[in-house]
Coordinates of C-alpha atoms in Angstrom, one line a residue:
M122 CA 13.3 3.3 -27.0
N123 CA 15.3 2.1 -24.0
Q124 CA 14.2 -1.0 -22.1
T125 CA 13.6 0.3 -18.6
A126 CA 12.9 -1.4 -15.3
V127 CA 11.3 0.7 -12.5
I128 CA 11.9 -1.1 -9.1
N129 CA 9.7 0.1 -6.3
I130 CA 11.4 -0.6 -3.0
V131 CA 8.6 0.3 -0.7
G132 CA 9.6 2.2 2.4
L133 CA 13.1 3.0 1.2
S134 CA 14.4 6.4 2.4
S135 CA 17.8 7.9 3.0
T136 CA 17.6 6.8 6.6
L137 CA 18.2 3.2 5.4
L138 CA 21.1 4.0 3.1
K139 CA 23.8 4.4 5.9
H140 CA 25.0 0.8 5.7
K141 CA 28.1 1.0 3.5
D142 CA 28.5 -2.8 3.0
L143 CA 25.1 -3.2 1.3
F144 CA 25.0 -3.7 -2.5
L145 CA 22.2 -1.1 -2.7
T146 CA 24.2 1.6 -1.0
Q147 CA 27.2 1.0 -3.2
W148 CA 25.1 0.9 -6.4
I149 CA 23.3 4.1 -5.4
E150 CA 26.5 6.0 -4.7
K151 CA 27.2 5.9 -8.5
K152 CA 23.7 7.2 -9.5
Q153 CA 21.7 10.3 -9.5
V154 CA 19.8 10.4 -6.3
S155 CA 16.7 12.7 -5.7
K156 CA 14.2 12.8 -3.0
I157 CA 10.5 12.9 -3.9
K158 CA 8.2 15.4 -2.2
P159 CA 5.5 13.0 -1.1
V160 CA 2.0 13.3 -2.3
L161 CA -0.9 13.5 0.2
P162 CA -1.7 10.9 1.2
A163 CA 1.6 9.1 1.0
V164 CA 0.1 5.7 0.8
T165 CA 0.4 3.0 -1.8
C166 CA -2.5 3.5 -4.2
A167 CA -2.4 7.3 -4.2
A168 CA 1.4 7.5 -4.6
Q169 CA 1.6 4.8 -7.3
S170 CA -1.3 6.4 -9.3
T171 CA 0.4 9.8 -9.1
Y172 CA 3.7 8.3 -10.3
L173 CA 2.1 6.5 -13.2
T174 CA -0.2 9.2 -14.4
G175 CA 1.7 12.4 -13.7
K176 CA -1.5 13.7 -12.2
W177 CA -2.5 14.6 -8.6
P178 CA -5.2 12.8 -6.7
N179 CA -7.8 15.4 -7.5
E180 CA -7.2 14.5 -11.1
H181 CA -6.7 10.7 -11.1
G182 CA -9.2 10.1 -8.2
I183 CA -7.2 7.8 -6.0
V184 CA -7.5 9.6 -2.7
A185 CA -6.2 6.8 -0.5
N186 CA -6.0 3.0 -0.5
G187 CA -9.8 3.0 -0.5
W188 CA -12.7 5.3 0.2
Y189 CA -16.4 5.5 1.0
F190 CA -18.4 4.5 -2.0
K191 CA -21.3 6.8 -1.3
D192 CA -23.8 5.2 -3.7
E193 CA -23.3 1.9 -1.9
C194 CA -22.8 3.3 1.6
E195 CA -19.8 1.0 1.9
V196 CA -16.1 1.6 2.6
K197 CA -14.0 -0.4 0.1
L198 CA -10.2 -0.8 0.2
W199 CA -7.8 -2.5 -2.1
R200 CA -10.0 -2.6 -5.2
Q201 CA -8.0 -3.8 -8.2
S202 CA -9.7 -2.4 -11.4
N203 CA -7.6 0.1 -13.3
H204 CA -10.9 1.7 -14.4
L205 CA -11.0 3.4 -11.0
V206 CA -8.1 5.5 -12.0
Q207 CA -9.5 8.6 -13.8
A208 CA -6.4 9.5 -15.9
P209 CA -4.2 7.7 -18.5
K210 CA -1.4 5.6 -17.1
I211 CA 2.2 5.7 -18.3
W212 CA 1.7 2.8 -20.6
D213 CA -1.2 4.6 -22.3
I214 CA 1.0 7.7 -22.7
A215 CA 3.9 5.7 -24.1
K216 CA 1.8 3.7 -26.5
S217 CA 0.4 6.9 -28.0
K218 CA 4.0 8.0 -28.7
D219 CA 5.3 4.6 -30.1
S220 CA 3.0 1.7 -30.9
N221 CA 5.8 -0.7 -30.4
F222 CA 6.0 0.1 -26.7
T223 CA 5.0 -2.7 -24.3
C224 CA 4.7 -2.8 -20.5
S225 CA 4.8 -5.4 -17.8
N226 CA 3.2 -4.5 -14.5
M227 CA 4.4 -6.8 -11.7
F228 CA 2.3 -6.1 -8.7
W229 CA 1.9 -2.3 -8.9
W230 CA -1.7 -1.4 -7.9
Y231 CA -4.8 -1.1 -10.0
N232 CA -3.3 -3.8 -12.1
M233 CA -6.4 -5.5 -13.5
Y234 CA -8.1 -4.6 -16.7
S235 CA -5.6 -2.1 -17.9
N236 CA -3.9 -1.6 -21.2
A237 CA -0.5 -2.8 -19.9
D238 CA 0.5 -5.9 -21.8
F239 CA 1.7 -8.4 -19.1
N240 CA 0.2 -8.1 -15.7
V241 CA 0.5 -10.1 -12.5
T242 CA -1.2 -9.2 -9.2
P243 CA -2.3 -10.9 -5.9
R244 CA -5.7 -12.5 -6.2
P245 CA -6.6 -15.2 -3.7
Q246 CA -9.2 -17.8 -4.3
Y247 CA -12.2 -17.5 -1.9
R248 CA -13.8 -20.9 -1.9
A249 CA -17.3 -21.7 -0.9
D250 CA -16.2 -23.8 2.1
G251 CA -14.6 -20.7 3.7
Q252 CA -11.0 -21.4 2.6
K253 CA -8.8 -18.7 1.2
K254 CA -6.2 -20.1 -1.1
P255 CA -3.0 -18.4 -2.3
D256 CA -3.1 -17.4 -6.0
C257 CA -2.5 -14.5 -8.4
Y258 CA -4.1 -13.0 -11.4
S259 CA -2.4 -12.4 -14.7
K260 CA -2.9 -11.0 -18.2
P261 CA -2.6 -12.9 -20.4
E262 CA -4.4 -15.6 -18.4
G263 CA -1.8 -18.3 -19.1
L264 CA 1.0 -16.2 -17.6
R265 CA -0.1 -17.1 -14.1
D266 CA 0.0 -20.8 -14.7
R267 CA 3.4 -20.6 -16.5
L268 CA 4.9 -18.6 -13.6
Q269 CA 3.5 -20.8 -10.9
A270 CA 4.7 -23.9 -12.7
E271 CA 8.2 -22.4 -12.6
L272 CA 8.2 -20.8 -9.1
G273 CA 5.4 -22.5 -7.2
T274 CA 2.2 -20.9 -6.0
F275 CA 2.5 -17.2 -5.2
P276 CA 3.1 -17.1 -1.5
L277 CA 0.2 -14.9 -0.5
F278 CA 0.5 -15.5 3.2
N279 CA 4.1 -14.2 3.1
F280 CA 2.8 -11.2 1.2
W281 CA 0.5 -9.9 3.9
G282 CA -0.3 -11.0 7.5
P283 CA 1.7 -12.2 10.5
N284 CA 3.7 -14.5 8.3
T285 CA 5.1 -11.8 6.0
S286 CA 8.7 -12.5 4.9
I287 CA 11.2 -12.0 2.1
K288 CA 9.7 -15.0 0.3
S289 CA 6.9 -13.1 -1.4
T290 CA 9.3 -10.3 -2.5
K291 CA 11.7 -12.8 -3.9
W292 CA 8.9 -14.5 -5.8
I293 CA 7.9 -11.2 -7.4
A294 CA 11.5 -10.5 -8.4
D295 CA 12.0 -14.0 -9.8
A296 CA 8.7 -13.7 -11.7
S297 CA 9.7 -10.3 -13.1
K298 CA 12.9 -11.8 -14.5
L299 CA 11.0 -14.6 -16.2
V300 CA 8.4 -12.3 -17.7
H301 CA 11.3 -10.1 -19.0
N302 CA 13.0 -13.1 -20.6
W303 CA 9.8 -14.3 -22.1
H304 CA 8.3 -11.0 -23.4
E305 CA 11.1 -8.4 -23.3
P306 CA 8.8 -5.5 -22.4
T307 CA 9.9 -1.9 -23.0
L308 CA 8.9 -1.0 -19.4
Q309 CA 8.8 -3.3 -16.5
L310 CA 7.3 -2.1 -13.2
V311 CA 8.4 -4.2 -10.2
Y312 CA 7.0 -4.0 -6.7
L313 CA 9.2 -5.1 -3.8
P314 CA 7.2 -4.7 -0.5
H315 CA 9.3 -6.4 2.1
L316 CA 10.6 -3.3 3.9
D317 CA 7.1 -1.9 4.2
Y318 CA 6.1 -4.6 6.7
V319 CA 9.4 -4.8 8.6
L320 CA 9.3 -1.1 9.4
Q321 CA 5.7 -1.1 10.5
K322 CA 6.5 -4.0 12.9
H323 CA 9.9 -3.2 14.3
N324 CA 12.1 -0.3 15.5
D325 CA 14.9 -2.6 16.5
E326 CA 17.9 -1.7 14.3
Q327 CA 19.3 -5.2 14.3
V328 CA 16.0 -6.7 13.2
I329 CA 15.7 -4.1 10.5
L330 CA 19.2 -4.6 9.3
K331 CA 18.7 -8.4 9.0
D332 CA 15.6 -7.8 6.8
L333 CA 17.4 -5.1 4.9
K334 CA 20.2 -7.5 4.0
E335 CA 17.6 -10.0 2.8
L336 CA 16.1 -7.4 0.5
D337 CA 19.5 -6.3 -0.6
A338 CA 20.3 -9.7 -1.9
V339 CA 17.1 -9.8 -3.9
C340 CA 17.9 -6.3 -5.3
K341 CA 21.4 -7.3 -6.2
D342 CA 20.2 -10.3 -8.2
L343 CA 17.4 -8.3 -9.9
I344 CA 19.5 -5.2 -10.8
T345 CA 22.4 -7.3 -12.0
F346 CA 19.9 -9.2 -14.2
Y347 CA 18.5 -6.0 -15.8
E348 CA 22.0 -4.6 -16.3
S349 CA 23.1 -7.8 -18.1
K350 CA 20.1 -7.1 -20.5
N351 CA 21.3 -3.5 -21.0
A352 CA 18.1 -2.2 -19.5
K353 CA 18.0 1.2 -17.8
V354 CA 17.3 0.7 -14.0
I355 CA 15.3 3.2 -11.9
L356 CA 14.9 2.7 -8.2
L357 CA 12.2 4.5 -6.3
S358 CA 9.9 4.3 -3.3
E359 CA 6.4 5.5 -2.6
Y360 CA 7.1 6.8 0.9
G361 CA 9.5 6.4 3.8
I362 CA 8.2 5.0 7.1
T363 CA 8.5 7.2 10.2
P364 CA 8.7 5.7 13.7
V365 CA 5.5 6.2 15.7
K366 CA 4.7 6.1 19.4
G367 CA 1.0 5.7 19.4
P368 CA -2.4 5.5 17.6
I369 CA -5.3 7.9 17.3
H370 CA -8.7 6.2 17.6
I371 CA -10.6 8.8 15.6
N372 CA -13.8 6.8 15.3
R373 CA -14.0 6.3 19.0
L374 CA -13.7 10.1 19.4
L375 CA -16.5 10.6 16.9
R376 CA -18.6 7.9 18.7
K377 CA -18.2 9.6 22.1
E378 CA -19.5 12.8 20.6
G379 CA -22.6 10.9 19.2
Y380 CA -21.8 11.0 15.5
L381 CA -21.5 7.2 14.9
K382 CA -24.4 4.8 14.3
L383 CA -23.8 1.2 15.2
R384 CA -25.9 -2.0 15.0
E385 CA -25.4 -5.1 17.1
E386 CA -25.3 -8.6 15.6
N387 CA -24.6 -11.7 17.6
G388 CA -23.5 -9.5 20.5
L389 CA -20.9 -7.7 18.4
E390 CA -20.9 -4.1 17.0
L391 CA -20.9 -3.2 13.4
L392 CA -20.4 0.3 12.0
D393 CA -23.5 1.4 10.1
T394 CA -21.8 3.8 7.8
G395 CA -24.9 4.8 5.8
E396 CA -26.6 6.0 9.0
C397 CA -23.7 7.7 10.6
D398 CA -23.8 11.5 10.9
A399 CA -20.0 11.2 10.5
F400 CA -17.4 8.5 10.5
A401 CA -13.7 8.2 9.5
M402 CA -12.1 5.9 7.0
A403 CA -8.7 5.5 8.5
D404 CA -5.6 4.8 6.3
H405 CA -2.2 4.9 8.1
Q406 CA -1.6 8.6 9.0
I407 CA -4.6 10.0 7.2
A408 CA -8.3 9.7 7.7
H409 CA -11.2 10.7 5.4
V410 CA -14.1 11.9 7.5
Y411 CA -17.4 11.5 5.7
I412 CA -20.2 13.7 7.1
K413 CA -23.8 13.0 6.2
N414 CA -25.2 15.8 8.3
K415 CA -23.3 18.7 6.7
S416 CA -24.6 21.1 9.4
K417 CA -22.2 19.3 11.8
L418 CA -19.1 19.9 9.6
Q419 CA -17.7 22.9 11.4
E420 CA -18.2 21.5 14.9
I421 CA -16.5 18.3 13.8
K422 CA -13.7 20.2 12.3
A423 CA -13.3 22.2 15.5
L424 CA -13.4 19.0 17.6
L425 CA -10.6 17.4 15.5
E426 CA -8.4 20.5 15.5
K427 CA -8.2 20.3 19.3
V428 CA -6.7 16.8 19.2
P429 CA -2.9 17.4 19.9
E430 CA -1.8 14.3 17.9
I431 CA -3.5 15.7 14.7
D432 CA -1.5 17.9 12.4
L433 CA -4.0 19.0 9.7
V434 CA -7.8 19.1 9.3
L435 CA -8.6 19.9 5.7
D436 CA -12.0 21.0 4.5
A437 CA -13.0 21.1 0.8
E438 CA -11.3 24.5 0.3
S439 CA -8.1 23.7 2.0
Q440 CA -7.9 20.3 0.3
K441 CA -7.2 22.2 -2.9
D442 CA -3.8 23.2 -1.5
Y443 CA -2.9 19.5 -1.3
H444 CA -4.5 18.5 -4.7
L445 CA -6.9 16.3 -2.7
N446 CA -10.2 18.1 -3.5
H447 CA -12.1 15.2 -5.2
E448 CA -15.6 13.8 -4.9
R449 CA -14.2 10.6 -3.3
S450 CA -12.4 12.5 -0.6
G451 CA -13.9 13.0 2.8
D452 CA -15.7 16.2 3.8
L453 CA -12.7 16.5 6.0
V454 CA -9.3 15.0 5.4
V455 CA -7.4 14.6 8.7
V456 CA -3.6 14.1 8.8
A457 CA -1.8 12.8 11.9
K458 CA 1.5 14.3 13.2
P459 CA 4.4 12.1 12.0
E460 CA 4.7 10.2 15.3
Y461 CA 1.1 9.0 15.3
W462 CA -1.3 7.1 13.1
F463 CA -5.1 6.4 12.8
T464 CA -6.9 3.2 13.7
Y465 CA -10.3 2.3 12.3
Y466 CA -11.4 1.1 15.7
Y467 CA -14.9 2.2 16.7
W468 CA -15.8 -0.1 19.6
L469 CA -15.2 0.9 23.2
D470 CA -15.2 -2.6 24.6
D471 CA -13.0 -5.2 23.0
S472 CA -15.6 -7.9 23.8
K473 CA -17.9 -6.1 21.4
A474 CA -15.3 -5.9 18.5
P475 CA -16.6 -7.5 15.3
D476 CA -15.2 -11.0 14.5
F477 CA -13.2 -9.7 11.5
A478 CA -11.2 -7.4 13.8
R479 CA -9.2 -10.4 15.0
M480 CA -8.6 -11.7 11.5
V481 CA -6.6 -10.8 8.4
D482 CA -9.6 -9.5 6.5
I483 CA -8.6 -6.4 4.4
H484 CA -12.0 -6.2 2.7
K485 CA -14.4 -6.0 5.7
K486 CA -12.6 -3.4 7.8
P487 CA -13.6 0.2 7.3
G488 CA -10.0 1.2 7.2
Y489 CA -6.4 -0.1 7.0
D490 CA -5.3 -2.3 9.8
P491 CA -1.5 -2.8 10.4
I492 CA -2.3 -5.0 13.4
E493 CA -2.8 -7.7 10.8
L494 CA 1.0 -8.0 10.8
F495 CA 0.9 -9.5 14.3
T496 CA -0.4 -12.5 16.2
D497 CA -1.9 -12.0 19.6
P498 CA 0.9 -12.0 22.1
K499 CA -1.6 -12.7 24.9
K500 CA -2.6 -16.1 23.4
K501 CA -0.3 -19.0 24.2
F502 CA 0.8 -21.8 21.8
M503 CA -0.1 -19.6 18.8
L504 CA 1.5 -21.7 16.2
G505 CA -0.4 -24.8 17.4
R506 CA -3.6 -22.8 17.4
I507 CA -3.1 -21.7 13.8
V508 CA -2.1 -25.2 12.7
F509 CA -5.3 -26.6 14.3
K510 CA -7.5 -24.0 12.8
L511 CA -6.0 -24.6 9.3
L512 CA -6.5 -28.3 9.6
K513 CA -10.1 -27.8 10.5
K514 CA -10.5 -25.6 7.4
K515 CA -8.9 -28.3 5.2
L516 CA -11.3 -30.9 6.6
G517 CA -14.2 -28.7 5.5
F518 CA -15.1 -27.2 8.8
R519 CA -15.8 -23.5 9.1
T520 CA -13.7 -21.8 11.7
L521 CA -12.4 -18.3 12.4
L522 CA -8.7 -17.7 12.1
N523 CA -9.0 -15.1 14.9
V524 CA -5.4 -14.7 15.8
I525 CA -4.9 -11.0 15.4
P526 CA -4.6 -8.8 18.5
L527 CA -6.5 -5.6 19.2
D528 CA -3.4 -3.8 20.7
A529 CA -2.6 -0.8 18.4
S530 CA 0.4 0.0 20.4
L531 CA 2.3 -2.8 18.7
V532 CA 2.7 -0.8 15.5
K533 CA 6.2 0.8 15.4
G534 CA 6.1 2.7 12.0
S535 CA 3.6 4.4 9.7
H536 CA 3.3 6.7 6.7
G537 CA 0.9 8.9 4.8
A538 CA 1.6 12.3 6.4
V539 CA 3.6 14.9 4.4
N540 CA 4.9 17.2 7.1
I541 CA 7.7 14.9 7.9
D542 CA 11.5 15.1 8.1
E543 CA 13.0 14.9 4.6
A544 CA 15.1 12.0 5.8
Y545 CA 11.9 10.0 5.4
Y546 CA 11.0 11.3 2.0
P547 CA 10.7 8.6 -0.8
V548 CA 13.6 8.5 -3.2
F549 CA 14.1 8.5 -7.0
I550 CA 17.4 7.0 -8.3
N551 CA 18.7 6.6 -11.8
D552 CA 21.7 7.3 -14.0
D553 CA 20.2 10.1 -16.1
A554 CA 21.9 13.4 -15.3
S555 CA 19.0 15.3 -16.9
S556 CA 16.8 14.2 -14.0
R557 CA 19.3 15.5 -11.4
S558 CA 17.5 17.4 -8.7
E559 CA 17.6 17.4 -4.9
L560 CA 13.8 17.3 -4.8
I561 CA 11.2 16.4 -7.3
N562 CA 7.4 16.6 -7.0
A563 CA 5.6 13.3 -7.0
N564 CA 3.6 14.2 -10.2
K565 CA 6.9 14.6 -12.1
V566 CA 8.0 10.9 -11.6
C567 CA 6.0 9.9 -14.7
Q568 CA 7.9 12.4 -16.9
H569 CA 11.3 11.2 -15.6
I570 CA 10.4 7.6 -16.4
L571 CA 9.2 8.5 -19.9
S572 CA 12.4 10.6 -20.5
T573 CA 14.5 7.5 -19.6
I574 CA 12.5 5.3 -22.0
F575 CA 12.6 7.8 -24.9
S576 CA 16.0 9.3 -24.2
N577 CA 14.3 12.7 -23.8
N578 CA 12.8 12.4 -27.3
L579 CA 9.0 12.5 -28.0
V580 CA 8.4 13.6 -24.4

């Protein structure tokens, strides 16, 4: 078996490989470069699960970054249990071929309670006094303590939110090197998210180049490390990020047509999903529309097909063409045109927006919210406001860290759609001539990784 490192540079596409002075560009020029035909939806959990199982979403069940849990009548995103994936992962497949195989999963999704040997994933502490403390989860348990003793606490607030920076990506890279030194796994999966956030926030080329250079330095250090260990290195991405010019407020559209049910608490509106005739779980450029009153399906489909910013409206039959026909999928799966994306917003008056809308709160919102990457530009002295609120929390007072705006026009990039320019396709890069292809399907990535590990034997 060949020791292999798979480095997931989120958001990397050929559009970013034009800068000839970058280490990554120079390194890639000597390798086999393929584009990956993106899976629908081209979002983190669905793409990673497709890569790691070799199955489509209708087989592994990960139809987005979250979905509507129908028995609980709740939308849940960013669950962490590997048991949600309904197919064997690459480490299960490899272990069945060679019992000596080991795997280290560094921050790829559905990390918890899997058969991988060495796992690390974000896991904040939610304390009883309302504080959220940075932390991570590991298997074995002591690995977390050992890593944080060496590197400091995992910088959670640099991983997601308005304060995202290269710091969290560098922590993951440094932690990956330590785990590799300590345990020498056959396969190490490494997640480097920095570009993902940059490209959703900015369309200024100079800003993007600055962050790209920061990431390039991390990649140079990491790739050089693996090559010094004689490990095979594979670079890939889950999706490219396309520039966008505006949002689609799909739940507001459904509300205006009378399909939503809301309840009011403390003067604010909450979406009552279990009572809705129909509602949308929005996730970047795709939305799963769940319809309780099935007699309304065709009229809702016709309504959405008339929206000029929408590209596809897939019912149960047409979802088969995209390998997305699964019980977790919406009755309709709606895909935006590449220059648009979906919000989860359902209120019509910002004064009625729920309190969590203005906070970084990935578990309460019935959809993905990239506005969490911004602070409200309309509020003055924002740094002072945040410091004051954090001080109150440390003193034991409950307070809302309500610093997130409600202006969806701030978002500059998105992903999830598949009818996009190939320049924004994700990439697969290695030095194995047998994998040479201009375009590979997302469900073939698993096979290519296994071929690298086993030198095309036993596969």
